XYZ file of C-alpha atoms in Angstrom:
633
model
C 128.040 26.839 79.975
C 128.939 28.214 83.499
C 126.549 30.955 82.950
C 123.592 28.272 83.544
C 125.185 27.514 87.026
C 123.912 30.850 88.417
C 120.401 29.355 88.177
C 118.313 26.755 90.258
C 117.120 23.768 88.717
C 113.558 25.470 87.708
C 115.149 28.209 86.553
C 117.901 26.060 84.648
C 115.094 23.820 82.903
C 113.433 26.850 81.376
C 116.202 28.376 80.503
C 117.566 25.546 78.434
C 114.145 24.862 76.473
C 115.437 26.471 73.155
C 112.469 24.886 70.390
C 108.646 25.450 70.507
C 106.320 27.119 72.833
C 106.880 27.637 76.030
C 105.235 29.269 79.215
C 107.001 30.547 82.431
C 104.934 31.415 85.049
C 106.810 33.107 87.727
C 105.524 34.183 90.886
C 107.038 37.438 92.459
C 110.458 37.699 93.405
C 111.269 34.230 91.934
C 113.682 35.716 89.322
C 111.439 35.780 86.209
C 113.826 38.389 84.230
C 116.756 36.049 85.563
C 115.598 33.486 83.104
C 114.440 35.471 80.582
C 118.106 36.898 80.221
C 120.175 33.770 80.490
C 117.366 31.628 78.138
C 117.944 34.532 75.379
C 121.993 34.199 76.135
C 121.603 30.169 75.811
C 120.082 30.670 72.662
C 122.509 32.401 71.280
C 124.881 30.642 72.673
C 123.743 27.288 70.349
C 123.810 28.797 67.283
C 120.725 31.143 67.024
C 121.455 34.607 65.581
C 120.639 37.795 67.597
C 119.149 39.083 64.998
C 116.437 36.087 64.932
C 115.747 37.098 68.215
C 112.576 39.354 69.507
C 112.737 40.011 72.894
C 109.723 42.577 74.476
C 110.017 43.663 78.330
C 107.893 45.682 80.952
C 110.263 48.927 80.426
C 112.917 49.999 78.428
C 114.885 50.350 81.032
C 115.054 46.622 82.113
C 115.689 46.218 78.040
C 119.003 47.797 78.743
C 119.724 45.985 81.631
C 118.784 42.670 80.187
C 121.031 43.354 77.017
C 123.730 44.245 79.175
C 123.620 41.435 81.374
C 123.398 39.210 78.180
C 126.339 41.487 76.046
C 128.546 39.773 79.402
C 128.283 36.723 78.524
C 127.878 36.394 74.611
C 129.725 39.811 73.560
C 128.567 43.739 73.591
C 128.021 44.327 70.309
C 125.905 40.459 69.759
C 123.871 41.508 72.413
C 122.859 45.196 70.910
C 121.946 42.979 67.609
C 118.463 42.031 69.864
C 115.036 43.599 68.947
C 114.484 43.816 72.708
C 112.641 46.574 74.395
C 108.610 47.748 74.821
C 106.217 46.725 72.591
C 105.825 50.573 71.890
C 109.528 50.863 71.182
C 110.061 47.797 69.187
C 107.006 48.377 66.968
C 107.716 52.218 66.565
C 110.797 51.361 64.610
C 109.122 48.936 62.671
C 106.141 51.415 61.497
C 109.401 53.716 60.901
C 110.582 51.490 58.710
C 107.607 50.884 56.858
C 105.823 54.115 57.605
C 105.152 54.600 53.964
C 103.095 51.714 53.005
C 100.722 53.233 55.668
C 100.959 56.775 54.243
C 102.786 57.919 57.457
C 106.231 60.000 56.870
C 109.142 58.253 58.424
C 109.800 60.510 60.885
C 106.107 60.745 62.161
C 105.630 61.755 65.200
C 104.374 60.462 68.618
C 101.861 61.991 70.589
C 102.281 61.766 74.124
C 98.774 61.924 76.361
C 99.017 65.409 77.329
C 99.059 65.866 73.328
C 96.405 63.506 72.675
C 94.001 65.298 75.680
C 94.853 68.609 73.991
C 94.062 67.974 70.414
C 90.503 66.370 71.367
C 89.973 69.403 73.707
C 90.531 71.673 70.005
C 88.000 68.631 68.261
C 85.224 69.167 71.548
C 85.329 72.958 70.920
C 85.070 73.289 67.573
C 82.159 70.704 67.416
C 80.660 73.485 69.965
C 80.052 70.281 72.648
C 80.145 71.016 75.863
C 83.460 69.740 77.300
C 81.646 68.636 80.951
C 79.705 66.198 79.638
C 82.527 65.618 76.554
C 85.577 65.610 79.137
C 88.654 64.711 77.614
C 89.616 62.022 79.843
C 86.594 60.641 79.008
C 86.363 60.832 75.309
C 90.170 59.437 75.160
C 89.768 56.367 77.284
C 86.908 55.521 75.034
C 89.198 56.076 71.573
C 91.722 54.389 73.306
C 89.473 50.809 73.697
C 88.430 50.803 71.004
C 92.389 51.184 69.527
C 93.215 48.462 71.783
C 90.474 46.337 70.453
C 91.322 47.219 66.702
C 87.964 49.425 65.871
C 88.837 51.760 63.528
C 86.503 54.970 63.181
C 84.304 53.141 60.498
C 83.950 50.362 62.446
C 82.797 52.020 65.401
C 80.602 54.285 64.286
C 78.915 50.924 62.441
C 79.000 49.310 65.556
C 75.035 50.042 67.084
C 75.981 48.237 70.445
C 78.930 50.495 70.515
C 77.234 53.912 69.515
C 74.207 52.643 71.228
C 76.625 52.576 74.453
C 77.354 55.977 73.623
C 73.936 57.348 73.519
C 73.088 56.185 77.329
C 76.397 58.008 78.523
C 74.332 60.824 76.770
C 78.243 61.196 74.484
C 76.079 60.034 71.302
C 78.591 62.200 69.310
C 81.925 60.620 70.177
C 81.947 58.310 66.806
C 82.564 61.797 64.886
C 85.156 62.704 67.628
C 87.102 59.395 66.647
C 86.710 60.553 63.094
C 87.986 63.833 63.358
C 90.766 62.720 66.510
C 92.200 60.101 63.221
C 92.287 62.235 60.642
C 94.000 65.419 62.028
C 96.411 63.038 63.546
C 97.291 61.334 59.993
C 97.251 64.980 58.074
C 99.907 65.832 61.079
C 101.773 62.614 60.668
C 101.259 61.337 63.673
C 100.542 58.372 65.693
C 99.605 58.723 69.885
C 100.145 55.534 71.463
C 97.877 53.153 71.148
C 98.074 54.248 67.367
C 101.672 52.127 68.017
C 100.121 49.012 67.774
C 96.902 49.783 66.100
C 98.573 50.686 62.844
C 101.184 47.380 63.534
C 97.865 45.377 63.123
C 96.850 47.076 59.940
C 100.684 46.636 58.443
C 100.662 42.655 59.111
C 97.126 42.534 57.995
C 97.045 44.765 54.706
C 100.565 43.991 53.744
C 101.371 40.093 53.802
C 104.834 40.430 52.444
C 105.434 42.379 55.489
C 104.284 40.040 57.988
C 105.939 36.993 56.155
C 109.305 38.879 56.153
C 108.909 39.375 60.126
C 107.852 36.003 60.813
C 111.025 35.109 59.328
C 113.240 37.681 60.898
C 112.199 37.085 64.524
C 112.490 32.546 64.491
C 112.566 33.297 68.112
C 109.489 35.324 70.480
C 110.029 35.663 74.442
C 107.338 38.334 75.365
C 107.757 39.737 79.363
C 104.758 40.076 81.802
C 102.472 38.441 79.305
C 99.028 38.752 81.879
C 99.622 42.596 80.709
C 98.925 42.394 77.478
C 95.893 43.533 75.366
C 94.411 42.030 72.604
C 96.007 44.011 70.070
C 99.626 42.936 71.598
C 98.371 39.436 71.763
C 97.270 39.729 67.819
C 100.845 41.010 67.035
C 102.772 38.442 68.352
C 100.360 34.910 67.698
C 100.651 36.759 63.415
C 104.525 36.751 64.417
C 104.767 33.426 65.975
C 102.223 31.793 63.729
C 105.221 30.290 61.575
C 107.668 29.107 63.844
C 106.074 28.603 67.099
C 109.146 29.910 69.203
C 107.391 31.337 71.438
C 108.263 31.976 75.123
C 105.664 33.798 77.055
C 106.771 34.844 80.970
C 104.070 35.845 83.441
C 102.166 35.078 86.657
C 98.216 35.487 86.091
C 98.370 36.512 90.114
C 99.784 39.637 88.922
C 96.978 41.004 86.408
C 95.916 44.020 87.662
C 96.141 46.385 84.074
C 91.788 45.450 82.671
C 91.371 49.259 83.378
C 93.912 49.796 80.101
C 92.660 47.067 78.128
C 94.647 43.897 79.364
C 93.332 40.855 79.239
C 93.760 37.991 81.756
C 92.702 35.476 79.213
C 95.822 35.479 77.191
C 97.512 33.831 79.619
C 95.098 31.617 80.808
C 94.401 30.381 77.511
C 97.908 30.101 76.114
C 97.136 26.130 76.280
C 95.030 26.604 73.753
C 96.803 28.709 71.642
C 99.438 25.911 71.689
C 98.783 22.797 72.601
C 101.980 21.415 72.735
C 103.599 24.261 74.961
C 105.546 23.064 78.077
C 104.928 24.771 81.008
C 107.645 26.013 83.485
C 106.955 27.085 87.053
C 109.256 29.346 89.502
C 107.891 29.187 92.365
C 110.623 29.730 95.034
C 110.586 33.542 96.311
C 114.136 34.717 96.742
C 113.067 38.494 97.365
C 110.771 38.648 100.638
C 110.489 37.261 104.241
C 108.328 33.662 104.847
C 105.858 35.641 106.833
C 105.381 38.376 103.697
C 105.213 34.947 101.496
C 102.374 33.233 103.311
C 100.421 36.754 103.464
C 100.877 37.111 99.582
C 99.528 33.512 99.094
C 96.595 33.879 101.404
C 94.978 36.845 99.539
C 94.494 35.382 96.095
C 94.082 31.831 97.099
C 90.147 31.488 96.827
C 90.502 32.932 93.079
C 89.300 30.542 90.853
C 90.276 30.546 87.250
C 94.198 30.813 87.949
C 96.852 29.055 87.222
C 98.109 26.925 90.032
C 101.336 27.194 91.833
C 103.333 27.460 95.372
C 105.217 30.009 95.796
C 107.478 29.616 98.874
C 110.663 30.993 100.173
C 113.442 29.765 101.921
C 113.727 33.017 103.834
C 114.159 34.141 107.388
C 110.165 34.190 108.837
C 110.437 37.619 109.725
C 108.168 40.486 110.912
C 104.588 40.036 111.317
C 102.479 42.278 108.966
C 101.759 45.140 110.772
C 98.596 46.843 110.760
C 97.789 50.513 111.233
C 94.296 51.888 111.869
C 93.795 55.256 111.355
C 90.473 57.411 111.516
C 91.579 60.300 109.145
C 93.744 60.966 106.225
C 95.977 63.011 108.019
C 96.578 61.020 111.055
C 96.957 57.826 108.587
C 99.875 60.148 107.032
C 101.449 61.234 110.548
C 101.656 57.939 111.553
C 103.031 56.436 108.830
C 105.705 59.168 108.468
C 106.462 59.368 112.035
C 107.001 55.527 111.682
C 109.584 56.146 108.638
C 111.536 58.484 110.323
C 111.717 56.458 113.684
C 113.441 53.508 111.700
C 115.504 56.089 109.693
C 117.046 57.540 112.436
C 118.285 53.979 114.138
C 120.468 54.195 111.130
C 119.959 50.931 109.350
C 117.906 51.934 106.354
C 117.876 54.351 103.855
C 114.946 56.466 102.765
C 115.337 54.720 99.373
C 114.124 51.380 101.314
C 110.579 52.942 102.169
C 107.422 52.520 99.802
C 104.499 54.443 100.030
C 101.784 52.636 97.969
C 98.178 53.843 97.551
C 94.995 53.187 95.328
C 94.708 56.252 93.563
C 97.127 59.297 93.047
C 94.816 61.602 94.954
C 95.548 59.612 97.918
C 99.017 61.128 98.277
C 98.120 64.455 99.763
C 98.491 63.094 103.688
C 101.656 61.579 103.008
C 103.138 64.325 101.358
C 101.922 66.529 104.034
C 103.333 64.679 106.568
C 106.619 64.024 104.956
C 107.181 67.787 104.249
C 106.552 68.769 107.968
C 109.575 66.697 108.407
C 111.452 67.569 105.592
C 111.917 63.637 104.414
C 112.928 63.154 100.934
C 110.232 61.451 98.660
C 109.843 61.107 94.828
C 106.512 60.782 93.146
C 105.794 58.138 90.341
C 103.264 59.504 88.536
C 103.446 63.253 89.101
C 105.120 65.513 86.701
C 108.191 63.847 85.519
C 110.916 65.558 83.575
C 109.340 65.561 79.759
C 106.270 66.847 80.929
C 107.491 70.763 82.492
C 106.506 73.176 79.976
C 109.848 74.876 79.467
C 111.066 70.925 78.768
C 107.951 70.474 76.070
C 108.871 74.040 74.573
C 111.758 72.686 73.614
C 110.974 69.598 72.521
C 108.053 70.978 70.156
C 110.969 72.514 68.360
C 112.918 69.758 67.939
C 109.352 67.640 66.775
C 108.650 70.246 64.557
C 112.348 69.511 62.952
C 111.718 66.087 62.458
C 108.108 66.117 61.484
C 107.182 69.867 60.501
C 103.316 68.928 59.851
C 102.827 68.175 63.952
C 100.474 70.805 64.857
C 100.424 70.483 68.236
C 104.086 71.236 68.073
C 103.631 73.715 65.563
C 100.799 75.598 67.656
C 103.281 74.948 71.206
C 105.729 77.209 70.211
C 104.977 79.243 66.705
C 104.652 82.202 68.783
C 107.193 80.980 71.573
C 109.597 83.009 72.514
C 106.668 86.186 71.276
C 107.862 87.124 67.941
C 104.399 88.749 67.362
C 101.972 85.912 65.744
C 99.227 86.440 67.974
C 95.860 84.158 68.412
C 94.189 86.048 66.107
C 96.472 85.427 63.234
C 96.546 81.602 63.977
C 92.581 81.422 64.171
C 92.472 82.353 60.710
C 95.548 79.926 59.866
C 93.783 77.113 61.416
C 90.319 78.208 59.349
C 92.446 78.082 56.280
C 93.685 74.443 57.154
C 90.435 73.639 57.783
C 88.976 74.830 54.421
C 92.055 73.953 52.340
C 92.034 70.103 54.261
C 95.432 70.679 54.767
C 98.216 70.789 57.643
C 99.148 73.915 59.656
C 102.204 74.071 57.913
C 100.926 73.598 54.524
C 99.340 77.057 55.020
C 101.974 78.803 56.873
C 104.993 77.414 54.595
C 102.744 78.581 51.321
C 100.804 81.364 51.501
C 100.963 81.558 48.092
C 98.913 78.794 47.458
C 96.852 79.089 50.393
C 95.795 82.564 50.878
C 94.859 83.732 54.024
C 93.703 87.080 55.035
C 96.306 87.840 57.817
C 98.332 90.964 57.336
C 101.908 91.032 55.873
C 103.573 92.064 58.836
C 102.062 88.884 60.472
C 102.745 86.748 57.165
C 106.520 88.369 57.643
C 106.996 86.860 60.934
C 105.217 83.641 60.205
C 107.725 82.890 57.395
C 111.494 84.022 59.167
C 109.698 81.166 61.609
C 109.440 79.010 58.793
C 112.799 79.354 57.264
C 113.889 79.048 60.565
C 112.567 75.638 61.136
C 113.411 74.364 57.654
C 116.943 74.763 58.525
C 116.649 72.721 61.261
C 114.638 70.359 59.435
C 117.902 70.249 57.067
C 120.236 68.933 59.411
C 118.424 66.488 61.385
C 119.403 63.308 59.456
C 123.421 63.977 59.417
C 123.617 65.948 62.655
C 124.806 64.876 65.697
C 122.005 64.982 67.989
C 123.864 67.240 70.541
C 125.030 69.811 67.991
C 121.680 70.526 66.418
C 119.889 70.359 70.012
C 122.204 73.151 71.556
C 121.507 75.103 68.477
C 117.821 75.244 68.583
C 118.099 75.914 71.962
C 120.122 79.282 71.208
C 118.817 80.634 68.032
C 114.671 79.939 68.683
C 115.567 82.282 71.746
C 114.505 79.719 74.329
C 117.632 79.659 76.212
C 118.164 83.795 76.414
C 114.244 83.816 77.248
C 115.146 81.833 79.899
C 118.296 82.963 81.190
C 117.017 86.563 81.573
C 114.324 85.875 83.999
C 116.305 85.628 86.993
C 113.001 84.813 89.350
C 113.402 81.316 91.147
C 111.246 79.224 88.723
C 113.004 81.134 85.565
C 116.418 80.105 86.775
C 115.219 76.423 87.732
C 113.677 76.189 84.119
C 116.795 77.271 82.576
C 118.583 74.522 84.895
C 116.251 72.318 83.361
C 117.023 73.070 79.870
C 120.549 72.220 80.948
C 120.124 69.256 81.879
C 118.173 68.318 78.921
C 121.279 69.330 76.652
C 123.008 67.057 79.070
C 121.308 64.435 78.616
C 121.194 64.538 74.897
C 124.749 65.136 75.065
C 125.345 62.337 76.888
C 122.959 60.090 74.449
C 125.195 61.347 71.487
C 128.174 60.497 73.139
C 126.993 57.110 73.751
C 125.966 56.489 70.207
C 129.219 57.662 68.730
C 130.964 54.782 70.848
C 128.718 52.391 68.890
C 129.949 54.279 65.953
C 126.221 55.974 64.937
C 125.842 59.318 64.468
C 122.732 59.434 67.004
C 120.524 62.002 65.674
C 117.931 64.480 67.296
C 115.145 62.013 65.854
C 116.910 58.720 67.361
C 116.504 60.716 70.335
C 112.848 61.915 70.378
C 111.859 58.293 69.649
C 113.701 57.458 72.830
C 111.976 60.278 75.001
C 108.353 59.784 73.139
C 108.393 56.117 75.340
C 109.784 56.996 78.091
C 108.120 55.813 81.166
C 108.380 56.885 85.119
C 110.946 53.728 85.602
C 112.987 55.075 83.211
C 113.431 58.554 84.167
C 115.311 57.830 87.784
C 118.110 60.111 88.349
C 121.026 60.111 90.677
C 118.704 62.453 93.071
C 115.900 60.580 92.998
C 117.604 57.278 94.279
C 117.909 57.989 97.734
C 114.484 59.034 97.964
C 111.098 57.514 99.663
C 108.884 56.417 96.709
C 105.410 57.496 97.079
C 102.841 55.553 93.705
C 100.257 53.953 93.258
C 100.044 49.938 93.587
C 99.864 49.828 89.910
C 102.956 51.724 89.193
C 104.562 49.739 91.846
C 104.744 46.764 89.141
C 108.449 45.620 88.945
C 110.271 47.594 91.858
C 110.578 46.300 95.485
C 111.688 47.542 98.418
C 112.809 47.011 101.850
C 109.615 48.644 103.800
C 106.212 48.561 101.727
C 103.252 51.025 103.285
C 100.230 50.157 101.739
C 97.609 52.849 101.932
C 94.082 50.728 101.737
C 90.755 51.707 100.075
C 88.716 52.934 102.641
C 85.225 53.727 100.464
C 82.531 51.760 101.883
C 80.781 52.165 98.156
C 83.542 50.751 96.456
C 83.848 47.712 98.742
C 80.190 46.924 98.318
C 80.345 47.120 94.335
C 83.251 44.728 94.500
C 82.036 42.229 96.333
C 79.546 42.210 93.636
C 81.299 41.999 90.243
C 83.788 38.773 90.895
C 85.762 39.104 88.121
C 86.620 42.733 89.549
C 87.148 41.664 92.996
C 89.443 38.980 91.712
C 91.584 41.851 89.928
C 91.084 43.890 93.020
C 92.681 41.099 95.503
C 95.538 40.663 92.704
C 96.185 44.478 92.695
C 96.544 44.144 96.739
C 98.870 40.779 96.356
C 101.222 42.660 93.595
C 101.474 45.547 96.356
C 102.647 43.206 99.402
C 105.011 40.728 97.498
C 106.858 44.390 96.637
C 108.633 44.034 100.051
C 111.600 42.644 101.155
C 111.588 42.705 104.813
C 108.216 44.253 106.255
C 104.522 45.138 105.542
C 102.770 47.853 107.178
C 98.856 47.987 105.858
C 97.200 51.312 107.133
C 93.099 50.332 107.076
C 90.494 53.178 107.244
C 87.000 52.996 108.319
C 83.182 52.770 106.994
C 81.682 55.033 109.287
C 82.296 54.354 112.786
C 83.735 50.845 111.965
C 86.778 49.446 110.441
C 87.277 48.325 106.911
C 88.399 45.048 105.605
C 92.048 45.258 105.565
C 92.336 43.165 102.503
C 89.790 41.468 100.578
């Protein structure tokens, strides 16, 4: 068992525990996903099959790194026999799976937010609601609580407290929004993503042979980040652990800083309960920053009360001081700080892949940016428009959707008249009346006009159908066609690719790069499925992209780059040289030092963003008025 050596003795303990629950709390840096890894590889290594073995991370990407750290030590092709990855991915194959019982097709699709924003925008107009008081953003964080907190339509337009709620944001009609939001998404055969784990709930509830034959499948639980999770990922795994009790939950509770998305603290605090016999494990020794960034970490969540006690220490060099920058203006906080970057950069020990800009909100990024173009400095933005989102990328995507799952209308309505082939907004008005009338899909009317009549003319119905009989043939070959193949297709005969290559203006010849590199990409995924000896088909791959997340979209370009994100998004990564951009609203500071459980969250948030670092803080502070703010709560 040399593998175990790698580990110190806190580590080593926890990794060994192999029966019963179990609780890891790991403080930053102190190797958490070490020991998740090696405990998974011990297990298998006495005896326990892979396939016993449920495994959910932070990101997909440390999933892959995880199972390839494991496949060295217990075999390749043991370790890809692991349900290990995101909640979202591991229980997206699982509705697959069992998509009927819920009346879903198999291939349903998955509604990204932009999706999800656009369909309720469609819902707001045709209620005739007036979209500033109904803003999307709005509207879906509201659906989306209630999702995380299993309140289906019925139940929360039942709910007075809830509607009541409603009423005083004067949104009294957002219970019919839900409505409508659920059931265009299930005639369209599809699920956004809190829909992911809603609908798990309802398949272990409703279907008890379903949740026995899980709990029997996966003897063996270890769930990553574990403060992070809502109640409806809590519910999922206690139904799946209920049986066994094999359950190894990794976490810190000084790193909960997700309550704006539903998660919920308690889970981890109250795992005691949950299981009263649990052992509890406790890494406390830093190995990733400087004494000096240690003792600066501990300081700002010490006075929290309801947390789980540890000592995190480090037997690191002391260090730099934390260094802090007052600035009276966004601009000269983002000309200092990039003046300060480049100053270090050019004594030619770092890299600009060692800087971190971190900041409250998105919007805070403008002076940085600013600044950082002036000098021409590399940076990469978590949280901006990645890859998936640029419309020439979607364009192409809705066609391969619409392959998979012809009944998604948003994909459908993305690109039935893209490239122009003459089906103008008119023509799908009158389509979508017909749906509406009919209660039936988009392509329910356009694939039968016989049976759905709609008063369009024929040249219109002409073009509507060659669409159709185009996309049926795709539909044909998406379950025994390498993913590649079919991909390159679509992208020549729905015209996107000659559309794209003929407009020779700078943004038409980087969107055609673009499309490019997607084929690359999906190239390259085929290629790596048909080592594993699986065909690797166009849908494998949209269930891959549909979860992608910022972490797992890196590319060689972007690795040499200074990372500008929120403190949030910063959740996982480190670096060398953390800038932490401070809230400088006077308001804001005054509401938090009233609500305690929010100024708790608020001094976590702050801790998660300095134990990022390696080697040195800088803290940029604004001002109320003509006096400094608080640094740090």
């Amino acid at each position: 068992m040399n593998y175990l050596d790698e580990l110190n003795d806190s580590q080593r303990i926890a990794a060994e525990h192999i029966n019963g629950p179990m609780m890891v709390i790991a403080g930053a840096g102190s190797g958490k996903t070490r020991v998740l890894t090696y405990r998974i590889a011990h297990l298998m290594y006495n005896g326990v099959d892979p396939f016993n073995i449920l495994a959910l991370t932070f990101t997909n990407k440390a999933a892959r790194e995880m199972t390839e750290r494991i496949g060295q030590i217990v075999g390749a092709s043991e370790a890809r026999n692991i349900a290990m990855g995101t909640f979202h991915s591991v229980f997206s194959r699982i509705l697959r799976y069992n998509s009927d019982k819920l009346g879903y097709p198999s291939n349903f699709t998955i509604y990204d937010t932009q999706d999800t924003k656009n369909l309720l925008k469609t819902i707001i107009k045709e209620f005739g609601l007036d979209d500033k008081v109904y803003k999307p953003n709005a509207v879906y964080g509201r659906i989306s609580s209630a999702k995380n907190n299993l309140i289906s339509p019925a139940a929360y337009e039942a709910n007075a407290e809830i509607v009541g709620e409603d009423r005083m944001s004067r949104k009294p009609e957002i219970f019919r929004i839900y409505k409508e939001y659920a059931k265009r998404c299930f005639k369209a055969g599809a699920m956004d993503f809190d829909d992911l784990l809603y609908q798990t709930n309802v398949l272990l509830r409703d279907f008890p042979e379903v949740l026995h034959f899980y709990q029997q499948k996966f003897k063996y639980i270890l769930v990553d980040e574990y403060q992070d999770t809502n109640y409806s990922q809590y519910l999922i795994v206690k139904k799946l652990a209920a049986v066994n009790e094999n359950i190894c939950v990794v976490g810190d509770d000084a790193q909960s800083i997700y309550s704006f998305r539903g998660a919920n603290i308690e889970n981890i605090l109250n795992f005691k309960k949950d299981y009263p016999d649990y052992k509890l494990y406790k890494l406390e020794q830093n190995y990733r920053s400087t004494q000096n960034i240690v003792e600066a970490a501990n300081s700002i969540i010490r006075k929290n009360h309801d947390q789980i006690q540890k000592d995190v220490w480090t037997s690191n060099d002391r260090g730099a001081k934390i260094n802090v920058i007052r600035c009276l203006t966004d601009n000269e906080e983002g000309r200092v700080i990039v003046n300060k970057i480049y100053d270090i950069k050019q004594s030619g020990t770092t890299d600009y892949k060692d800087f971190a800009i971190l900041y409250r909100t998105n919007a805070q990024s403008r002076s940085f940016e600013e600044s950082l173009r002036k000098l021409n400095l590399p940076y990469k933005i978590y949280g901006g428009l990645s890859f998936y989102q640029r419309k020439e990328i979607k364009d192409l995507i809705a066609y391969f959707r619409l392959a998979a799952n012809p009944k998604d209308e948003e994909a459908l309505k993305r690109v039935i008249n893209y490239p122009k082939r003459g089906i103008g907004k008119t023509t799908m008005e009158s389509v979508m009346i017909a749906a509406s009338q009919y209660d039936v899909s988009l392509w329910d009317i356009v694939s039968d006009f016989e049976r759905y009549p709609v008063s369009i003319s024929s040249g219109a119905k002409n073009k509507i159908n060659q669409f159709v009989t185009k996309i049926k043939s795709y539909s044909m070959r998406m379950d025994n066609t390498p993913a590649y193949d079919l991909a390159e297709e679509i992208a020549k005969s729905s015209g996107i690719l000659k559309t794209l290559y003929d407009d020779k203006s700078p943004e038409g010849v980087t969107r055609y790069e673009n499309i490019q590199e997607l084929l690359a990409g999906i190239k390259e995924f085929s290629v790596t499925k048909e080592e594993s000896d699986e065909i690797g088909t166009l849908s494998d791959f949209l269930i891959d992209v549909a979860l992608l997340t910022d972490a797992d979209q890196e590319t060689e370009e972007d690795k040499n780059k200074i990372t500008l994100m929120t403190i949030h998004a910063s959740k996982g990564l480190e670096a060398h040289s953390v800038i932490i951009f401070g809230d400088t609203t006077n308001t804001r500071y005054k509401k938090l030092m009233r609500d305690g459980e929010e100024f708790r969250e608020e001094k976590r948030l702050y801790h998660v963003g300095v134990t990022r670092a390696q080697d040195s803080v800088v803290i940029v502070s604004g001002v109320f008025g003509s006096k400094r703010s608080p640094v740090l709560p």
